Amino acid sequence: MERKINRREKEYEEKQSNSEGSDQDKDCKTSLITLNVGGYLYITQKQTLTKYPDSFLEGVINGKIMCPFDADGHYFIDRDGLLFRHILNFLRNGELLLPEGFRENQLLAQEADFFQLKVLSDAVKSRWEKEQLASRETTFLEITDSHDRSQGLRIFCNAPDFIAKIKSRIVLVSKSRLDGFPEEFSVSSNIIQFKYFIKSENGTRLVLKEDNTFVCTLETLKFEAIMMALKCGFRLLTSLDCSKGSIVHSDALHFIK
């Protein structure tokens, strides 16, 4: 008799746990929403789409705004499907995070306005304005002789971060080839000055060591600059002094993205 009661109790407990599990599954499924944005399907949670009250997506999900459905019963929004990933990432993260080299700020700002996300719209427009300002400011780095500034190399670029990167790289290369004589050059904000520029038949070289051997050639630094720029996605616009006839013999390099 006790065994039968125990069996019934176990069966009842199993049914209860199964019903609770099915309810949780239903809640989980109802919280997931599929959007068709310009032909691209996105699956996310309801709480993500309703994060910002009075936004377009919050209005659609909560029935305040009428939205058509596609053939599969998904919400259909006739907007840029590729750019919507950035809208969704903003809703998930609460901040604007864009891939390096992103160039569609104006389009993304329009999408943010459509989805009535003012915080995102302001962030995109602020980013756009900073990039516009930076593109107008040409930054330079000058590698020169402390006694004769006409001898050396000038690197021009509209990206201050790249100038800082290439500057640190050139200092590192120079130190490694000076073999314990870092005092042979000085560094300021936009200028690296070498104490000695030695001219030879093979071209201008930097720094004469005590044993009269040449190290750290200017040509080496030019190639360092060019290779770094190409790897970072820049292109060599032109040699600013074309009278030399070759990039290797030019006095200036101009990079742009």
CSV table of C-alpha atoms in Angstrom, one decimal:
chain,number,residue,atom,x,y,z
A,1,MET,CA,0.0,0.0,0.0
A,2,GLU,CA,2.8,2.4,0.9
A,3,ARG,CA,4.6,1.5,-2.4
A,4,LYS,CA,1.5,2.5,-4.4
A,5,ILE,CA,1.3,5.8,-2.5
A,6,ASN,CA,5.0,6.5,-3.1
A,7,ARG,CA,4.6,5.8,-6.8
A,8,ARG,CA,1.6,8.2,-7.1
A,9,GLU,CA,3.5,10.9,-5.2
A,10,LYS,CA,6.5,10.5,-7.6
A,11,GLU,CA,4.3,10.6,-10.7
A,12,TYR,CA,2.6,13.7,-9.3
A,13,GLU,CA,6.0,15.4,-8.7
A,14,GLU,CA,7.2,14.5,-12.2
A,15,LYS,CA,4.1,16.0,-13.8
A,16,GLN,CA,4.5,19.1,-11.7
A,17,SER,CA,8.1,19.5,-12.7
A,18,ASN,CA,7.3,18.8,-16.4
A,19,SER,CA,4.5,21.4,-16.3
A,20,GLU,CA,6.8,24.0,-14.7
A,21,GLY,CA,9.5,23.2,-17.3
A,22,SER,CA,7.0,23.6,-20.2
A,23,ASP,CA,5.8,26.9,-18.7
A,24,GLN,CA,9.4,28.2,-18.6
A,25,ASP,CA,10.0,27.0,-22.2
A,26,LYS,CA,6.8,28.9,-23.2
A,27,ASP,CA,8.0,32.1,-21.4
A,28,CYS,CA,11.4,31.8,-23.0
A,29,LYS,CA,9.9,31.3,-26.5
A,30,THR,CA,7.5,34.3,-26.1
A,31,SER,CA,10.4,36.5,-25.0
A,32,LEU,CA,12.3,35.8,-28.2
A,33,ILE,CA,11.3,38.0,-31.2
A,34,THR,CA,12.3,37.7,-34.8
A,35,LEU,CA,12.6,40.9,-36.9
A,36,ASN,CA,12.9,41.1,-40.6
A,37,VAL,CA,14.8,44.3,-41.3
A,38,GLY,CA,15.2,44.9,-45.1
A,39,GLY,CA,15.4,41.1,-45.7
A,40,TYR,CA,17.8,40.4,-42.8
A,41,LEU,CA,16.5,38.3,-39.9
A,42,TYR,CA,17.4,39.2,-36.4
A,43,ILE,CA,16.4,37.2,-33.3
A,44,THR,CA,16.6,39.0,-29.9
A,45,GLN,CA,14.8,39.3,-26.6
A,46,LYS,CA,11.8,41.4,-26.0
A,47,GLN,CA,13.5,43.3,-23.2
A,48,THR,CA,16.3,44.3,-25.6
A,49,LEU,CA,13.9,45.9,-28.1
A,50,THR,CA,11.9,47.7,-25.4
A,51,LYS,CA,14.9,49.0,-23.6
A,52,TYR,CA,14.2,52.6,-24.6
A,53,PRO,CA,10.6,53.8,-23.9
A,54,ASP,CA,9.0,55.8,-26.7
A,55,SER,CA,11.4,54.4,-29.3
A,56,PHE,CA,10.1,52.9,-32.6
A,57,LEU,CA,10.9,49.3,-31.6
A,58,GLU,CA,9.4,49.7,-28.2
A,59,GLY,CA,6.2,51.0,-29.8
A,60,VAL,CA,6.1,48.1,-32.3
A,61,ILE,CA,6.6,45.4,-29.7
A,62,ASN,CA,4.1,46.8,-27.2
A,63,GLY,CA,1.5,47.4,-29.9
A,64,LYS,CA,1.6,51.2,-30.0
A,65,ILE,CA,2.8,51.3,-33.6
A,66,MET,CA,1.3,49.2,-36.4
A,67,CYS,CA,3.9,47.2,-38.2
A,68,PRO,CA,3.4,44.8,-41.2
A,69,PHE,CA,4.4,41.1,-41.0
A,70,ASP,CA,6.3,39.1,-43.6
A,71,ALA,CA,5.2,35.7,-45.0
A,72,ASP,CA,6.6,33.9,-42.0
A,73,GLY,CA,4.8,36.1,-39.5
A,74,HIS,CA,7.8,38.1,-38.5
A,75,TYR,CA,7.7,41.8,-37.9
A,76,PHE,CA,8.9,43.5,-41.2
A,77,ILE,CA,10.7,46.8,-41.0
A,78,ASP,CA,11.7,48.4,-44.4
A,79,ARG,CA,15.1,49.8,-43.4
A,80,ASP,CA,18.8,49.0,-44.0
A,81,GLY,CA,19.2,45.4,-42.8
A,82,LEU,CA,23.0,45.6,-42.6
A,83,LEU,CA,23.1,48.7,-40.5
A,84,PHE,CA,20.5,47.4,-38.1
A,85,ARG,CA,23.2,45.2,-36.5
A,86,HIS,CA,24.7,48.4,-35.0
A,87,ILE,CA,21.3,49.5,-33.8
A,88,LEU,CA,20.8,46.1,-32.1
A,89,ASN,CA,24.3,46.2,-30.6
A,90,PHE,CA,23.6,49.6,-29.2
A,91,LEU,CA,20.4,48.3,-27.5
A,92,ARG,CA,22.3,45.4,-26.1
A,93,ASN,CA,25.4,47.2,-24.9
A,94,GLY,CA,24.0,50.7,-24.1
A,95,GLU,CA,26.9,52.4,-26.0
A,96,LEU,CA,28.0,53.0,-29.5
A,97,LEU,CA,30.6,50.4,-30.6
A,98,LEU,CA,31.6,50.4,-34.2
A,99,PRO,CA,34.2,48.4,-36.2
A,100,GLU,CA,37.5,50.0,-37.0
A,101,GLY,CA,37.3,51.9,-40.3
A,102,PHE,CA,33.5,52.4,-40.2
A,103,ARG,CA,32.6,55.1,-42.7
A,104,GLU,CA,28.8,55.1,-42.8
A,105,ASN,CA,28.1,57.6,-40.0
A,106,GLN,CA,25.6,59.6,-41.9
A,107,LEU,CA,23.5,56.6,-42.9
A,108,LEU,CA,23.6,55.2,-39.3
A,109,ALA,CA,22.5,58.6,-37.9
A,110,GLN,CA,19.5,58.5,-40.3
A,111,GLU,CA,18.7,55.0,-39.0
A,112,ALA,CA,19.0,56.1,-35.4
A,113,ASP,CA,16.6,59.0,-36.1
A,114,PHE,CA,14.1,56.6,-37.7
A,115,PHE,CA,14.2,54.2,-34.8
A,116,GLN,CA,13.7,57.2,-32.5
A,117,LEU,CA,16.9,56.5,-30.5
A,118,LYS,CA,18.1,60.0,-29.7
A,119,VAL,CA,21.0,58.9,-27.5
A,120,LEU,CA,22.4,56.8,-30.3
A,121,SER,CA,21.7,59.6,-32.9
A,122,ASP,CA,23.7,62.1,-30.8
A,123,ALA,CA,26.5,59.6,-30.3
A,124,VAL,CA,26.8,58.9,-34.1
A,125,LYS,CA,26.7,62.6,-35.0
A,126,SER,CA,29.3,63.4,-32.3
A,127,ARG,CA,31.6,60.7,-33.7
A,128,TRP,CA,31.0,62.0,-37.3
A,129,GLU,CA,31.9,65.6,-36.3
A,130,LYS,CA,35.1,64.4,-34.7
A,131,GLU,CA,36.1,62.5,-37.8
A,132,GLN,CA,35.3,65.4,-40.0
A,133,LEU,CA,37.5,67.7,-37.8
A,134,ALA,CA,40.3,65.2,-37.7
A,135,SER,CA,40.3,64.8,-41.5
A,136,ARG,CA,40.8,68.6,-41.9
A,137,GLU,CA,43.8,68.6,-39.6
A,138,THR,CA,46.9,67.2,-41.3
A,139,THR,CA,49.4,66.0,-38.7
A,140,PHE,CA,53.1,65.6,-39.4
A,141,LEU,CA,56.2,64.0,-38.0
A,142,GLU,CA,59.6,65.4,-38.9
A,143,ILE,CA,62.8,63.3,-38.7
A,144,THR,CA,65.6,65.8,-39.0
A,145,ASP,CA,69.3,66.7,-38.3
A,146,SER,CA,69.7,69.0,-35.3
A,147,HIS,CA,72.2,71.0,-37.2
A,148,ASP,CA,70.6,71.1,-40.6
A,149,ARG,CA,66.8,70.8,-40.8
A,150,SER,CA,66.8,70.6,-44.6
A,151,GLN,CA,68.2,67.1,-44.2
A,152,GLY,CA,65.6,64.5,-43.2
A,153,LEU,CA,62.1,63.1,-43.8
A,154,ARG,CA,58.7,64.6,-43.2
A,155,ILE,CA,55.7,62.3,-42.8
A,156,PHE,CA,52.2,63.8,-43.3
A,157,CYS,CA,49.0,62.1,-42.3
A,158,ASN,CA,45.4,63.1,-41.3
A,159,ALA,CA,45.3,60.6,-38.5
A,160,PRO,CA,47.1,61.8,-35.3
A,161,ASP,CA,46.9,58.3,-33.8
A,162,PHE,CA,48.9,56.9,-36.7
A,163,ILE,CA,51.6,59.6,-36.3
A,164,ALA,CA,52.0,58.7,-32.7
A,165,LYS,CA,52.2,55.0,-33.6
A,166,ILE,CA,54.8,55.5,-36.3
A,167,LYS,CA,56.8,57.9,-34.1
A,168,SER,CA,57.1,55.3,-31.3
A,169,ARG,CA,58.1,52.7,-33.8
A,170,ILE,CA,60.9,54.8,-35.3
A,171,VAL,CA,62.2,55.6,-31.9
A,172,LEU,CA,62.3,51.9,-31.1
A,173,VAL,CA,64.1,51.0,-34.3
A,174,SER,CA,66.6,53.8,-33.8
A,175,LYS,CA,67.4,52.8,-30.2
A,176,SER,CA,67.9,49.2,-31.2
A,177,ARG,CA,70.4,50.1,-33.9
A,178,LEU,CA,72.2,52.7,-31.8
A,179,ASP,CA,73.7,50.0,-29.7
A,180,GLY,CA,73.7,51.8,-26.4
A,181,PHE,CA,73.8,55.4,-27.7
A,182,PRO,CA,70.2,56.7,-27.2
A,183,GLU,CA,71.6,60.1,-26.4
A,184,GLU,CA,72.4,60.5,-30.1
A,185,PHE,CA,68.8,61.7,-30.8
A,186,SER,CA,66.1,63.7,-29.0
A,187,VAL,CA,62.3,63.5,-29.3
A,188,SER,CA,59.7,66.3,-29.0
A,189,SER,CA,56.0,66.4,-29.9
A,190,ASN,CA,56.3,66.2,-33.7
A,191,ILE,CA,60.1,66.1,-34.3
A,192,ILE,CA,62.7,63.4,-33.9
A,193,GLN,CA,66.2,65.1,-34.1
A,194,PHE,CA,69.3,63.1,-34.7
A,195,LYS,CA,72.6,64.5,-33.7
A,196,TYR,CA,74.4,63.5,-36.8
A,197,PHE,CA,73.3,63.1,-40.4
A,198,ILE,CA,76.1,61.7,-42.5
A,199,LYS,CA,76.0,61.9,-46.3
A,200,SER,CA,77.5,59.1,-48.3
A,201,GLU,CA,77.5,58.1,-51.9
A,202,ASN,CA,74.8,55.5,-51.1
A,203,GLY,CA,72.4,58.2,-49.7
A,204,THR,CA,71.8,59.9,-46.4
A,205,ARG,CA,72.4,57.8,-43.3
A,206,LEU,CA,71.8,58.4,-39.6
A,207,VAL,CA,74.4,58.4,-36.8
A,208,LEU,CA,78.1,57.6,-37.0
A,209,LYS,CA,79.3,55.2,-34.4
A,210,GLU,CA,82.7,55.3,-32.7
A,211,ASP,CA,84.0,52.6,-35.0
A,212,ASN,CA,83.0,54.7,-38.1
A,213,THR,CA,80.3,52.3,-39.2
A,214,PHE,CA,76.9,53.6,-40.4
A,215,VAL,CA,73.7,52.5,-38.7
A,216,CYS,CA,70.0,53.2,-38.9
A,217,THR,CA,69.7,54.5,-42.5
A,218,LEU,CA,67.1,57.1,-43.4
A,219,GLU,CA,66.0,54.7,-46.2
A,220,THR,CA,65.2,52.1,-43.5
A,221,LEU,CA,63.0,54.6,-41.7
A,222,LYS,CA,61.2,55.5,-44.9
A,223,PHE,CA,60.4,51.8,-45.6
A,224,GLU,CA,59.3,51.4,-41.9
A,225,ALA,CA,56.9,54.3,-42.3
A,226,ILE,CA,55.5,53.0,-45.7
A,227,MET,CA,55.0,49.4,-44.5
A,228,MET,CA,53.3,50.5,-41.3
A,229,ALA,CA,51.0,52.9,-43.2
A,230,LEU,CA,49.9,50.2,-45.7
A,231,LYS,CA,49.3,47.7,-42.9
A,232,CYS,CA,47.1,50.2,-41.1
A,233,GLY,CA,45.0,50.7,-44.3
A,234,PHE,CA,46.5,54.0,-45.5
A,235,ARG,CA,47.6,54.7,-49.0
A,236,LEU,CA,50.6,56.8,-50.1
A,237,LEU,CA,48.9,59.8,-51.7
A,238,THR,CA,52.1,61.2,-53.2
A,239,SER,CA,55.7,62.1,-52.6
A,240,LEU,CA,55.5,65.8,-51.8
A,241,ASP,CA,58.9,66.3,-53.4
A,242,CYS,CA,58.7,64.6,-56.7
A,243,SER,CA,61.9,66.2,-58.0
A,244,LYS,CA,63.9,63.4,-56.4
A,245,GLY,CA,62.3,60.9,-58.8
A,246,SER,CA,61.9,58.1,-56.3
A,247,ILE,CA,60.0,57.5,-53.0
A,248,VAL,CA,63.3,56.3,-51.4
A,249,HIS,CA,65.0,59.6,-52.3
A,250,SER,CA,62.0,61.9,-51.5
A,251,ASP,CA,62.0,64.3,-48.6
A,252,ALA,CA,58.3,63.8,-47.6
A,253,LEU,CA,55.6,61.1,-47.6
A,254,HIS,CA,51.9,61.9,-47.5
A,255,PHE,CA,49.5,59.2,-46.2
A,256,ILE,CA,45.7,59.3,-46.3
A,257,LYS,CA,42.8,56.9,-45.6
